[in-house]
PDB file of N, CA and C in Angstrom:
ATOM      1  N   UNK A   1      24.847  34.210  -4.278  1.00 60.00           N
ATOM      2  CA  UNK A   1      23.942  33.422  -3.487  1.00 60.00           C
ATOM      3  C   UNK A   1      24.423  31.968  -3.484  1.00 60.00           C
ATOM      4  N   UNK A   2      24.291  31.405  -2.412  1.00 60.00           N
ATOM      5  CA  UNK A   2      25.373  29.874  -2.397  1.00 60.00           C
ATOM      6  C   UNK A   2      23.921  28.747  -2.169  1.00 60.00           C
ATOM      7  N   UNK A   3      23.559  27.999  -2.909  1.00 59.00           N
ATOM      8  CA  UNK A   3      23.060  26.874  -3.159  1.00 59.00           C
ATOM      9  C   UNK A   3      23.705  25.706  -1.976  1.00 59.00           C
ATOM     10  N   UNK A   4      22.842  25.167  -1.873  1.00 57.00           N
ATOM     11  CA  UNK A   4      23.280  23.834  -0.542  1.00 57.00           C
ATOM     12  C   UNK A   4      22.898  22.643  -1.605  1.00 57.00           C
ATOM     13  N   UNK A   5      23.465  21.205  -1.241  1.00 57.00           N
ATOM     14  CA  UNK A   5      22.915  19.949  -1.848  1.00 57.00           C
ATOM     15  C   UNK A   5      21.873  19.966  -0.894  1.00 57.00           C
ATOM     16  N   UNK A   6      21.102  18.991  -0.938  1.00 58.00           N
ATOM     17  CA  UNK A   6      19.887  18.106  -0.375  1.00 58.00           C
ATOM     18  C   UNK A   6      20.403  16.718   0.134  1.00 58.00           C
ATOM     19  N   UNK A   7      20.759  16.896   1.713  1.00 55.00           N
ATOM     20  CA  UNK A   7      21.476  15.696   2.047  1.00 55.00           C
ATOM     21  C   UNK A   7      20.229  14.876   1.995  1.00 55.00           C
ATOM     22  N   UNK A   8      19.984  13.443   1.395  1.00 60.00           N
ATOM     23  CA  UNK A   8      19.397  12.632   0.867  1.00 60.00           C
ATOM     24  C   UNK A   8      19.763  11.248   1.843  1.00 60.00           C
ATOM     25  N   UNK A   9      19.648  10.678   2.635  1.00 64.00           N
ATOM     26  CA  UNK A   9      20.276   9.423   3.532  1.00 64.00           C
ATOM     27  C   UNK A   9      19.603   8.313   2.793  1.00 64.00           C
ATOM     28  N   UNK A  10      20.785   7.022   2.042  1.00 69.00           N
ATOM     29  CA  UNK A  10      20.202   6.408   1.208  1.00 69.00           C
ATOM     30  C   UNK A  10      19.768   4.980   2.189  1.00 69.00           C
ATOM     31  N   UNK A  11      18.725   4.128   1.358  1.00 70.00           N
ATOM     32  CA  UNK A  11      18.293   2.902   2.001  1.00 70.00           C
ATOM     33  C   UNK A  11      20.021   2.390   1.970  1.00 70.00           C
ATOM     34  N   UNK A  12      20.046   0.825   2.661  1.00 76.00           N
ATOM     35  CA  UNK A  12      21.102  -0.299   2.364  1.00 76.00           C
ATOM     36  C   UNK A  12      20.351  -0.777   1.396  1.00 76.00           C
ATOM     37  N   UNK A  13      21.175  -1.330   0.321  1.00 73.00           N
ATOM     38  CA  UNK A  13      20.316  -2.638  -0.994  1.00 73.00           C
ATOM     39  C   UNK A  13      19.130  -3.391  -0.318  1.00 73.00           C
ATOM     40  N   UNK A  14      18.081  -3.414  -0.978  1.00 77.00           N
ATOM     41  CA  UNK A  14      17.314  -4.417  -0.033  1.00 77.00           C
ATOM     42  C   UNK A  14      16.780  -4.217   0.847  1.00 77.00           C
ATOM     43  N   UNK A  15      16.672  -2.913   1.118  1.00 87.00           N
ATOM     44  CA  UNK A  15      15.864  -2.204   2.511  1.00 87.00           C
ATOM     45  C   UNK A  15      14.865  -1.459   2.002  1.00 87.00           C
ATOM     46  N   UNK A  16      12.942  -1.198   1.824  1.00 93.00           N
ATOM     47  CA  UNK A  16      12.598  -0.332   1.135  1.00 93.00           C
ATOM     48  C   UNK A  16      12.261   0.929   2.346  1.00 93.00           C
ATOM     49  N   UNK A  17      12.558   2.076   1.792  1.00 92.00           N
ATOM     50  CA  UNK A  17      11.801   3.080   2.162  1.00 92.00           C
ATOM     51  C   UNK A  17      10.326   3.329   2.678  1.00 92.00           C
ATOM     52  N   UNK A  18      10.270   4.232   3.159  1.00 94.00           N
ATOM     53  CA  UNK A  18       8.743   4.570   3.045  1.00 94.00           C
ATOM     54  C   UNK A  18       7.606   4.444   2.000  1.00 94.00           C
ATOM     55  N   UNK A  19       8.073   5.272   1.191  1.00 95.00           N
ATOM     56  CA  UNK A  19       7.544   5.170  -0.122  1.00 95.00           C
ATOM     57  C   UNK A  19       6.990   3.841  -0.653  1.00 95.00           C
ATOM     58  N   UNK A  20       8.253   3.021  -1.161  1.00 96.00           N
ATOM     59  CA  UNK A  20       8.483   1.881  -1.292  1.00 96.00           C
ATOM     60  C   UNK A  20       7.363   0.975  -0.639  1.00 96.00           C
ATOM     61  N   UNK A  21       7.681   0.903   0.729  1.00 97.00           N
ATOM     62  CA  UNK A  21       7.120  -0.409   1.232  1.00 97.00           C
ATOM     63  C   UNK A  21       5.081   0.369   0.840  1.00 97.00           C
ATOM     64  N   UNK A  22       4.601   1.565   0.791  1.00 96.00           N
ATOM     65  CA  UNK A  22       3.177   1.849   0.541  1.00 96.00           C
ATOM     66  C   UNK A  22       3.104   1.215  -0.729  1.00 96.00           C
ATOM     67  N   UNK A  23       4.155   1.391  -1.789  1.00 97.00           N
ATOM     68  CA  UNK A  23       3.876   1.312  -2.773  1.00 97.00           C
ATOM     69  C   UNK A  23       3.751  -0.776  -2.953  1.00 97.00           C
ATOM     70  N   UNK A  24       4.816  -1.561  -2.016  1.00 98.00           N
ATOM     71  CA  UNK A  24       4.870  -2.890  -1.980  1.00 98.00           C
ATOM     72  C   UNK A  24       3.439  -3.186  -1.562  1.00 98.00           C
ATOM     73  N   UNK A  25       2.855  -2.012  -0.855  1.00 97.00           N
ATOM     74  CA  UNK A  25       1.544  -2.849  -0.296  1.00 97.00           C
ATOM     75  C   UNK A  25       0.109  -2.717  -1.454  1.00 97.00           C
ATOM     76  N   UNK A  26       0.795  -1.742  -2.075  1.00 97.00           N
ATOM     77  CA  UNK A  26      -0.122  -1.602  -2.662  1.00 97.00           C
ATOM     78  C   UNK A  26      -0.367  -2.824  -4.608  1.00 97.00           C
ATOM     79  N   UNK A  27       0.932  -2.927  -4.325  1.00 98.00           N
ATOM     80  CA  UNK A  27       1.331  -3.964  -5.318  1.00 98.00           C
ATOM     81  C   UNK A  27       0.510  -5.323  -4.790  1.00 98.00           C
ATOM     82  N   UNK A  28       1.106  -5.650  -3.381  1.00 98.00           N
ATOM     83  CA  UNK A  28       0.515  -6.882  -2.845  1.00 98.00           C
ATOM     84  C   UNK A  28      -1.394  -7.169  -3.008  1.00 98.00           C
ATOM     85  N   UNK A  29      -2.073  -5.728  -3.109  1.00 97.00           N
ATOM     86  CA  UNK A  29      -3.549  -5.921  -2.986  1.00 97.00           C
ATOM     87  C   UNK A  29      -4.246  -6.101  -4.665  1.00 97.00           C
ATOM     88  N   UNK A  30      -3.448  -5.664  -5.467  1.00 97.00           N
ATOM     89  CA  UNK A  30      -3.184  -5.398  -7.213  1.00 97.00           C
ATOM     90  C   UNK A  30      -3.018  -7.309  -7.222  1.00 97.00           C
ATOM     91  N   UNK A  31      -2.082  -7.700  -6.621  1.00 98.00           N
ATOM     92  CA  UNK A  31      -1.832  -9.002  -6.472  1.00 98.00           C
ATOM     93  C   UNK A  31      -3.126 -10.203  -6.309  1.00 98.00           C
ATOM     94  N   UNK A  32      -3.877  -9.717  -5.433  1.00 98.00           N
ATOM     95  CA  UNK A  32      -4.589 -10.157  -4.417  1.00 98.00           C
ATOM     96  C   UNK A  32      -5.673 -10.417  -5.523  1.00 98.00           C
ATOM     97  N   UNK A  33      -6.037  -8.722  -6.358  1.00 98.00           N
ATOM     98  CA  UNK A  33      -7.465  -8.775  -6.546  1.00 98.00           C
ATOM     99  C   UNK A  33      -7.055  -9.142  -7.856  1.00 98.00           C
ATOM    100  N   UNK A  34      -6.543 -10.073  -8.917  1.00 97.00           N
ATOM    101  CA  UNK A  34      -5.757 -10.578  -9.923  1.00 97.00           C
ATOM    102  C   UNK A  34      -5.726  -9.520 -10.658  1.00 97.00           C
ATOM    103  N   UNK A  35      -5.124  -8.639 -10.165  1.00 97.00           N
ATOM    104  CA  UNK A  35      -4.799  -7.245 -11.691  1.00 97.00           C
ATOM    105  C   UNK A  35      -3.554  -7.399 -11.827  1.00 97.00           C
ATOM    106  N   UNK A  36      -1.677  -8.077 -10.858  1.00 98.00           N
ATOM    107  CA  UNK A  36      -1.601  -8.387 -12.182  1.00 98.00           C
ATOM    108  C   UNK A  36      -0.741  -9.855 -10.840  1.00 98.00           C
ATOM    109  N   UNK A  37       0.289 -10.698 -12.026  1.00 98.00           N
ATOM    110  CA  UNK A  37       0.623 -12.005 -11.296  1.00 98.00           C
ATOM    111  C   UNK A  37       1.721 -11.696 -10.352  1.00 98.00           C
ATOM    112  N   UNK A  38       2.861 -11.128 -10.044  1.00 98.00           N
ATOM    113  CA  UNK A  38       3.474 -10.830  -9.531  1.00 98.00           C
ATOM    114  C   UNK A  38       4.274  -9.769  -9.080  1.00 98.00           C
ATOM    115  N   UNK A  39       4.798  -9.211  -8.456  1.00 98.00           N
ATOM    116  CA  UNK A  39       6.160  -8.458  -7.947  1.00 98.00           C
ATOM    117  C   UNK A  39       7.576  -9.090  -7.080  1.00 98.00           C
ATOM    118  N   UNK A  40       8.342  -8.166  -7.594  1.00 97.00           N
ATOM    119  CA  UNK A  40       9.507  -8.663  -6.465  1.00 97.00           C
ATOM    120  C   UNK A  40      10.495  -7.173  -6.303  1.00 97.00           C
ATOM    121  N   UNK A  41      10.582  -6.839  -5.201  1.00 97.00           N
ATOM    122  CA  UNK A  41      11.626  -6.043  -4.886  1.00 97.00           C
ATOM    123  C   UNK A  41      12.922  -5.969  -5.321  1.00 97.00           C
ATOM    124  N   UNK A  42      13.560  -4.666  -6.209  1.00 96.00           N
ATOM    125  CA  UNK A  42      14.954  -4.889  -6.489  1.00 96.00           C
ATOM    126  C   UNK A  42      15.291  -6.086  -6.701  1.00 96.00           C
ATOM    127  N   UNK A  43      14.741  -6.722  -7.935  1.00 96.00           N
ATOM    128  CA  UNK A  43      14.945  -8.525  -8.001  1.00 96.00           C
ATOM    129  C   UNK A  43      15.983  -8.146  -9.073  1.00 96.00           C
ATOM    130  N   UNK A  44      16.332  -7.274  -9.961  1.00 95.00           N
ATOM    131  CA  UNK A  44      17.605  -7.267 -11.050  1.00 95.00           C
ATOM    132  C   UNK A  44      18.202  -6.184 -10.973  1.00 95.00           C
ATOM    133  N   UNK A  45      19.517  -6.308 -11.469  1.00 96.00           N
ATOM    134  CA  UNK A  45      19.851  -4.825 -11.694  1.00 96.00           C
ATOM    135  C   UNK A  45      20.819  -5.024 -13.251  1.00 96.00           C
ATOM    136  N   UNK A  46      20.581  -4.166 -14.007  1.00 97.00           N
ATOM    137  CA  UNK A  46      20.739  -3.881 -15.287  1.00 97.00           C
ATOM    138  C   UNK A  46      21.969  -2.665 -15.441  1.00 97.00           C
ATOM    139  N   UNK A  47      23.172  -3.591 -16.540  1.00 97.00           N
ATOM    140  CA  UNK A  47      23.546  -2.988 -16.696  1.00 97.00           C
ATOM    141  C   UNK A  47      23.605  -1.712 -17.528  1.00 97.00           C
ATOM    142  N   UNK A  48      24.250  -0.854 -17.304  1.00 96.00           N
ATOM    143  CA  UNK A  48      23.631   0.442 -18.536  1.00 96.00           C
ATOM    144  C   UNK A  48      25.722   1.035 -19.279  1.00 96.00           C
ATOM    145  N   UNK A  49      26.123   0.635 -18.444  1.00 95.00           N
ATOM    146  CA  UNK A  49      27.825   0.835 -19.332  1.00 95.00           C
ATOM    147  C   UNK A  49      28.755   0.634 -18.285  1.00 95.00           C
ATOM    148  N   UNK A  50      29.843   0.567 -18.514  1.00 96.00           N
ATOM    149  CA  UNK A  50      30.961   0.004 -17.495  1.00 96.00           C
ATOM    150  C   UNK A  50      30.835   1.071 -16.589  1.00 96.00           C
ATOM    151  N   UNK A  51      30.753   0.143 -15.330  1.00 94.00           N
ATOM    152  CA  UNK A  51      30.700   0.597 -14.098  1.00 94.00           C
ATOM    153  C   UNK A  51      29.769   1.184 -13.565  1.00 94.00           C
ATOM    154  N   UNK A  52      28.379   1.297 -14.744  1.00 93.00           N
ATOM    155  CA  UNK A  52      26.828   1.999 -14.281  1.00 93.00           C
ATOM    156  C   UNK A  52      25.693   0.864 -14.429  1.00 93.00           C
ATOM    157  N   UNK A  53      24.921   0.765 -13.106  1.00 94.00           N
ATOM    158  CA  UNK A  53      23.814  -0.215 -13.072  1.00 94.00           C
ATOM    159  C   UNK A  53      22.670   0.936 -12.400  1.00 94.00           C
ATOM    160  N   UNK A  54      22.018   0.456 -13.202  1.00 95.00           N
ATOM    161  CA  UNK A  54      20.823   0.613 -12.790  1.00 95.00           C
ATOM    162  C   UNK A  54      19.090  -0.899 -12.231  1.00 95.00           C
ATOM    163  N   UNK A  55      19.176  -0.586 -10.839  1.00 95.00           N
ATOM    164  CA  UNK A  55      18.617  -1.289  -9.944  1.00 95.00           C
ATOM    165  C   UNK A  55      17.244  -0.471  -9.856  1.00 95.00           C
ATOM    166  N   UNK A  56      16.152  -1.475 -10.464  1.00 96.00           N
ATOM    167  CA  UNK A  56      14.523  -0.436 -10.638  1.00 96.00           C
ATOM    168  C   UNK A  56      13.791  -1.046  -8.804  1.00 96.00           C
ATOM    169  N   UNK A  57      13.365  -0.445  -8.431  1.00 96.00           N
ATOM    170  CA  UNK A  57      12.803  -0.556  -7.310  1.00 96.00           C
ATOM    171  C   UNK A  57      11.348  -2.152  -7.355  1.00 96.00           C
ATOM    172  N   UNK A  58      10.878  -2.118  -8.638  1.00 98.00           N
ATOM    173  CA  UNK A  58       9.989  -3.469  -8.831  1.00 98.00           C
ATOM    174  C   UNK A  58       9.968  -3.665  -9.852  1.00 98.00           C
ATOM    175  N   UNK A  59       9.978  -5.115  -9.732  1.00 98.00           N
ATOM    176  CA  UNK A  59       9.797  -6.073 -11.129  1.00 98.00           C
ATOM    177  C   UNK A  59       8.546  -6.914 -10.993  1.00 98.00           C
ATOM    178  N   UNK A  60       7.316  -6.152 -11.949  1.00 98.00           N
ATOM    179  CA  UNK A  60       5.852  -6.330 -11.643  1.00 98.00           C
ATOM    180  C   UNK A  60       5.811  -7.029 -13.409  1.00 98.00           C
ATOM    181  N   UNK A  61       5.266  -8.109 -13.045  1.00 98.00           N
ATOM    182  CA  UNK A  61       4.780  -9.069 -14.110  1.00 98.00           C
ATOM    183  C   UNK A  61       3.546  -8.710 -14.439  1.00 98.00           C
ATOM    184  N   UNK A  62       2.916  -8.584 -15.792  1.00 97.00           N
ATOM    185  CA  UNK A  62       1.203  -8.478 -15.582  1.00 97.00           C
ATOM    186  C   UNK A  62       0.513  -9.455 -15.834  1.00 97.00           C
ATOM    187  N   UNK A  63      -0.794  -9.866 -15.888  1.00 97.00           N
ATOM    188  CA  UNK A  63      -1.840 -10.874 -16.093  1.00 97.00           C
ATOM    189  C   UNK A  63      -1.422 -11.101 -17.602  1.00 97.00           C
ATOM    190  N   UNK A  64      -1.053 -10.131 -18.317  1.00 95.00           N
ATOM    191  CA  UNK A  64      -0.630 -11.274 -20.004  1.00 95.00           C
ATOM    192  C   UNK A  64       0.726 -11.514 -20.092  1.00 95.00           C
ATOM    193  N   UNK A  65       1.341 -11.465 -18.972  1.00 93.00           N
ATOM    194  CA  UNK A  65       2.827 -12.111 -18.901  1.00 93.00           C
ATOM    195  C   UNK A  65       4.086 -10.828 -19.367  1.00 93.00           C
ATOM    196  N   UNK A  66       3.538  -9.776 -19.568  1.00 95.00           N
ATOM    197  CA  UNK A  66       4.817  -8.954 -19.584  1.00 95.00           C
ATOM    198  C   UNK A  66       5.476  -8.502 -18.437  1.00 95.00           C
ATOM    199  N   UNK A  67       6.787  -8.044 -18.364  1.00 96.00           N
ATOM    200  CA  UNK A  67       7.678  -7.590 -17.328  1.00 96.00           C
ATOM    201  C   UNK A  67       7.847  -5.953 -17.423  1.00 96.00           C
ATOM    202  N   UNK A  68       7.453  -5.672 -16.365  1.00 97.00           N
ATOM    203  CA  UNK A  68       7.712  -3.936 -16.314  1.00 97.00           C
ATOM    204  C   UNK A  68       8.539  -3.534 -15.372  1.00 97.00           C
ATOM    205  N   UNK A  69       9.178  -2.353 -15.384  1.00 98.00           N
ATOM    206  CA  UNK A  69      10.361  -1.974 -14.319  1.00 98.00           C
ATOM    207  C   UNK A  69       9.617  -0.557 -13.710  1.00 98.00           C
ATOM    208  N   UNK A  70       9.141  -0.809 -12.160  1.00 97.00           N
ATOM    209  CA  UNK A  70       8.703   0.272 -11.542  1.00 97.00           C
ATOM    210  C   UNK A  70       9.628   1.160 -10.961  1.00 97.00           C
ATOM    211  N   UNK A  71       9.360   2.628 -10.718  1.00 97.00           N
ATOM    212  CA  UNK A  71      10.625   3.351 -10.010  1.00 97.00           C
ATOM    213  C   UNK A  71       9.628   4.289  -9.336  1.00 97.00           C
ATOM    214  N   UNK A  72       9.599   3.975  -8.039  1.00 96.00           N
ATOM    215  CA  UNK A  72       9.313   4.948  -6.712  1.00 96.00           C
ATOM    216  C   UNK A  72       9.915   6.514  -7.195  1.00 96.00           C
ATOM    217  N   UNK A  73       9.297   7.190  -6.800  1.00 93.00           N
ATOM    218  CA  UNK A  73       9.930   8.533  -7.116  1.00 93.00           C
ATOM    219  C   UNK A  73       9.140   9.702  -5.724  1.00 93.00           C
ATOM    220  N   UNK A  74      10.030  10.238  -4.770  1.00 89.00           N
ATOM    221  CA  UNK A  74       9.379  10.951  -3.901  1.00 89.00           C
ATOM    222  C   UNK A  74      10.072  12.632  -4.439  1.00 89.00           C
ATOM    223  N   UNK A  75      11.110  12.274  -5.324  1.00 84.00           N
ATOM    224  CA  UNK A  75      12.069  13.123  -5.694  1.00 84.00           C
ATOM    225  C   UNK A  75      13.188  12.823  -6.784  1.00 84.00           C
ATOM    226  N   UNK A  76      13.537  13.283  -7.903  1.00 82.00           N
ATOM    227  CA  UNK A  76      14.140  12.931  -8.814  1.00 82.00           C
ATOM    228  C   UNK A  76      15.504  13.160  -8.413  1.00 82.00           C
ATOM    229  N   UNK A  77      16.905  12.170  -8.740  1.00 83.00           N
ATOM    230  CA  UNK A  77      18.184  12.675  -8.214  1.00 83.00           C
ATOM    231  C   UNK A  77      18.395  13.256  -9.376  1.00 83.00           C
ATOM    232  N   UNK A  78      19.498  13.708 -10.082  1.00 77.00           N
ATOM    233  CA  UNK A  78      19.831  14.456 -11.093  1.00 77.00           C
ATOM    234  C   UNK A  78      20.266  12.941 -12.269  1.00 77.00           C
ATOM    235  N   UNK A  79      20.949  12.088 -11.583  1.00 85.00           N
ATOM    236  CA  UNK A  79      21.463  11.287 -12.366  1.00 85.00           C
ATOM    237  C   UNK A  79      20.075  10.177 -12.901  1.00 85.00           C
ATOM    238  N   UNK A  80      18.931   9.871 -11.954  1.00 88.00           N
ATOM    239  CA  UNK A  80      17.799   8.714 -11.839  1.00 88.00           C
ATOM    240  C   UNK A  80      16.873   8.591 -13.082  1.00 88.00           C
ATOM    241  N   UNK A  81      16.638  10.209 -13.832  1.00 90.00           N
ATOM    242  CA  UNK A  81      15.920  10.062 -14.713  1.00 90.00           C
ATOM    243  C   UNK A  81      16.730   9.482 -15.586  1.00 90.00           C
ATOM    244  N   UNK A  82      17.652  10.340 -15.992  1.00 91.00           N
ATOM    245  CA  UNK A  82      19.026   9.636 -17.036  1.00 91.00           C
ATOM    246  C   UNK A  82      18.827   8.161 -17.090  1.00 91.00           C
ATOM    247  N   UNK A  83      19.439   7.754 -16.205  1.00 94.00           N
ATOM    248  CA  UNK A  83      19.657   6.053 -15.405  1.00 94.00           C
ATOM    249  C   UNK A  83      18.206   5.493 -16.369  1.00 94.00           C
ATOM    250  N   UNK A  84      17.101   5.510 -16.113  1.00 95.00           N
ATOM    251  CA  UNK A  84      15.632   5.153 -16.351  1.00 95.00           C
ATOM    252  C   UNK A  84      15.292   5.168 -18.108  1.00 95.00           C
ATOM    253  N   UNK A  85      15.967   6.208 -18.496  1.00 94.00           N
ATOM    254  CA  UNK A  85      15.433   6.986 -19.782  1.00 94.00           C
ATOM    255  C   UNK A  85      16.370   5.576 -20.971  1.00 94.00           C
ATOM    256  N   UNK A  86      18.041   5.889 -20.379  1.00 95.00           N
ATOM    257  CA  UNK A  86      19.046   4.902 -20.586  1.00 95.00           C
ATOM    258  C   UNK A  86      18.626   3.506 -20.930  1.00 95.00           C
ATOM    259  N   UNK A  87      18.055   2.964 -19.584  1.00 96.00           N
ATOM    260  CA  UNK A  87      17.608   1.721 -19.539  1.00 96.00           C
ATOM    261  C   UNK A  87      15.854   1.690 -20.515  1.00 96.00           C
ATOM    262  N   UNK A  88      15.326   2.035 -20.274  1.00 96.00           N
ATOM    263  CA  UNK A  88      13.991   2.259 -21.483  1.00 96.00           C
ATOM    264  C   UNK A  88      14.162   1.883 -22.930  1.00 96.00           C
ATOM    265  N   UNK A  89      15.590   2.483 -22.999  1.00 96.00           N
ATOM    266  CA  UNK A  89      15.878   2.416 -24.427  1.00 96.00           C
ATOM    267  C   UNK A  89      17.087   1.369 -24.755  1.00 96.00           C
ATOM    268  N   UNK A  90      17.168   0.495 -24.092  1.00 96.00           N
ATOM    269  CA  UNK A  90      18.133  -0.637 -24.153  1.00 96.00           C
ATOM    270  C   UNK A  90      17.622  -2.244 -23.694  1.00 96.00           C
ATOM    271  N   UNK A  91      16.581  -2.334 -23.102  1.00 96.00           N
ATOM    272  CA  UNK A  91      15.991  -3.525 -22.579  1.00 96.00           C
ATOM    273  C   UNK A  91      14.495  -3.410 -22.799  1.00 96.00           C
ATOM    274  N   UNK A  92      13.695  -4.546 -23.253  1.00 94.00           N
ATOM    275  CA  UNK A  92      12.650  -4.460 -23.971  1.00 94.00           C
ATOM    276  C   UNK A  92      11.334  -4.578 -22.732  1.00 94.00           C
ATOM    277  N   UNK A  93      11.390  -4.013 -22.130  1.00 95.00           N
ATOM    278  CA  UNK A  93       9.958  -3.887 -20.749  1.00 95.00           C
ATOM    279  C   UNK A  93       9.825  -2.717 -20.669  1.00 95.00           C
ATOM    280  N   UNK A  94       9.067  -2.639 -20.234  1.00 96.00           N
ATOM    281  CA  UNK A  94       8.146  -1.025 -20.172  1.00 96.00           C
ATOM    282  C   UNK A  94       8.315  -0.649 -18.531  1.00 96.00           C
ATOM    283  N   UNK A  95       9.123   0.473 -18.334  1.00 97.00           N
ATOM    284  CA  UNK A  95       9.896   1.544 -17.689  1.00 97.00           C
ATOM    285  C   UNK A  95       8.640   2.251 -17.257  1.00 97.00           C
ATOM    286  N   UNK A  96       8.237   2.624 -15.272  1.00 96.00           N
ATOM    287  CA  UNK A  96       7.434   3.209 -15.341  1.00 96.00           C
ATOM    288  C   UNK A  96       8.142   3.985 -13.562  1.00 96.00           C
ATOM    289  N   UNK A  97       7.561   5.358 -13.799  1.00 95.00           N
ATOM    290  CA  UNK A  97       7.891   5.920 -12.563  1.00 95.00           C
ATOM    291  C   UNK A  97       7.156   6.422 -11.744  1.00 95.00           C
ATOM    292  N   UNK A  98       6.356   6.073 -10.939  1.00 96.00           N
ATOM    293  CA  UNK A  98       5.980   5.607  -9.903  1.00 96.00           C
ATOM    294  C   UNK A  98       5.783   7.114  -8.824  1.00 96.00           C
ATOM    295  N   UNK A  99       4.857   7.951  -8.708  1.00 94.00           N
ATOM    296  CA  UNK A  99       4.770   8.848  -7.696  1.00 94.00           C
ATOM    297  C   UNK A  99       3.352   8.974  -7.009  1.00 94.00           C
ATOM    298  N   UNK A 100       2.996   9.451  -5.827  1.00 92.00           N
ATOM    299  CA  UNK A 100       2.728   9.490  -5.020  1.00 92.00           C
ATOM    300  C   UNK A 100       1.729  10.501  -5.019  1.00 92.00           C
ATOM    301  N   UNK A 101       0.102  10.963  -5.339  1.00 87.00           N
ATOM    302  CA  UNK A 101      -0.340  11.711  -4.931  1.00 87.00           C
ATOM    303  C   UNK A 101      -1.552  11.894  -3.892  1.00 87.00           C
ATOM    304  N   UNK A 102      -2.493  12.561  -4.029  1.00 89.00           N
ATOM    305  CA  UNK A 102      -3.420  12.534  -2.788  1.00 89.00           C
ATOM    306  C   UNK A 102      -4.364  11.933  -3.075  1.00 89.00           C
ATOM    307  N   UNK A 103      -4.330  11.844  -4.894  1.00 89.00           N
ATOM    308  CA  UNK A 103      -5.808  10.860  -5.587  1.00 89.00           C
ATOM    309  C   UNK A 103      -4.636   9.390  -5.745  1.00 89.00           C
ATOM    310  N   UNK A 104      -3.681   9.337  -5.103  1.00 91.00           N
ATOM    311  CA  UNK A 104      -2.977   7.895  -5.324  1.00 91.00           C
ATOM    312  C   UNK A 104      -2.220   7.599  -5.978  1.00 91.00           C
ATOM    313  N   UNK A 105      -1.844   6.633  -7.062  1.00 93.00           N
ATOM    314  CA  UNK A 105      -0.499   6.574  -7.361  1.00 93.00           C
ATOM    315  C   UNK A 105      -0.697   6.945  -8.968  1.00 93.00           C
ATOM    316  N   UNK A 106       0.257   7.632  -9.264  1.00 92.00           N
ATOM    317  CA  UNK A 106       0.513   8.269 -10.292  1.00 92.00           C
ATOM    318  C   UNK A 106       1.634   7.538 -11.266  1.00 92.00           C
ATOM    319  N   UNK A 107       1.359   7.789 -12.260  1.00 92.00           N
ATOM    320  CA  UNK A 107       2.340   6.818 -13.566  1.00 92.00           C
ATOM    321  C   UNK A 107       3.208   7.899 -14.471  1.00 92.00           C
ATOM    322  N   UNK A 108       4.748   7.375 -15.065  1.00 91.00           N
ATOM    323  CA  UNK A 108       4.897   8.310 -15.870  1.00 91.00           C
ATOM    324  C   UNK A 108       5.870   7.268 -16.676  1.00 91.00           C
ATOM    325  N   UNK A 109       5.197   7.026 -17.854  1.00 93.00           N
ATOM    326  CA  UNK A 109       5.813   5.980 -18.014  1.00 93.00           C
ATOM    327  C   UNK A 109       7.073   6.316 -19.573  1.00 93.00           C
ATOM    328  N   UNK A 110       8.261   5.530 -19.517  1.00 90.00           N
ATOM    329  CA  UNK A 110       9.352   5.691 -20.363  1.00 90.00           C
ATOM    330  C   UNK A 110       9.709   4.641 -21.574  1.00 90.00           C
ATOM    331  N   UNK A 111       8.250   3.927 -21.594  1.00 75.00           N
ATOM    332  CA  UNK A 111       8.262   2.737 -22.544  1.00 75.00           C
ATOM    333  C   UNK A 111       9.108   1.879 -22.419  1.00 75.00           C
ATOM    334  N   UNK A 112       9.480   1.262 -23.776  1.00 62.00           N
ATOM    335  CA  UNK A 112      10.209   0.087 -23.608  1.00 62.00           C
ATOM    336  C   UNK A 112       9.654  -1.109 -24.474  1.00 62.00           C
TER     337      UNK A 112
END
């Protein structure tokens, strides 16, 4: 039986998705109603070993000043959890992944 990939068509850097931009809006109203002080889109990207970065989809500040790394997730690539799990355990912010359900947005978080 022959297995196919999942052709996947990626954003350009700096372009959000679908996902993404619900999830930017939904950051922006979190913003609004002071739950927490900021976001910024793909604002860093972290290295994880020569020649591997990992780029978290938001960098959400909270109301007591910590930095967390959000990750959109509509679908896991094989390499993304790795990438996430990697970075969790090498940089001191709290790693969270980010999905999508019908009661709203869902958390799964990898510490830090």
């Amino acid at each position: 039986m022959k297995t196919f990939a999942r052709y996947r068509p990626r954003q350009p850097p700096g372009t959000m998705n679908k996902l993404e931009k619900a999830y930017s809006e939904y950051l922006f109203f979190r913003k609004k109603a002071g739950d927490i002080l900021d976001y910024k889109f793909e604002a860093i990207k972290l290295r994880l070993a020569p020649n591997t970065f990992y780029t978290p989809d938001f960098m959400v500040q909270t109301t007591d000043g910590y930095i967390e790394m959000h990750e959109t997730k509509g679908f896991w690539e094989d390499d993304a959890r790795v990438k996430i799990k990697v970075a969790a355990e090498m940089f001191p912010f709290r790693f969270v992944a980010i999905t999508r359900s019908k009661d709203g947005w869902k958390e799964e978080d990898f510490g830090g």
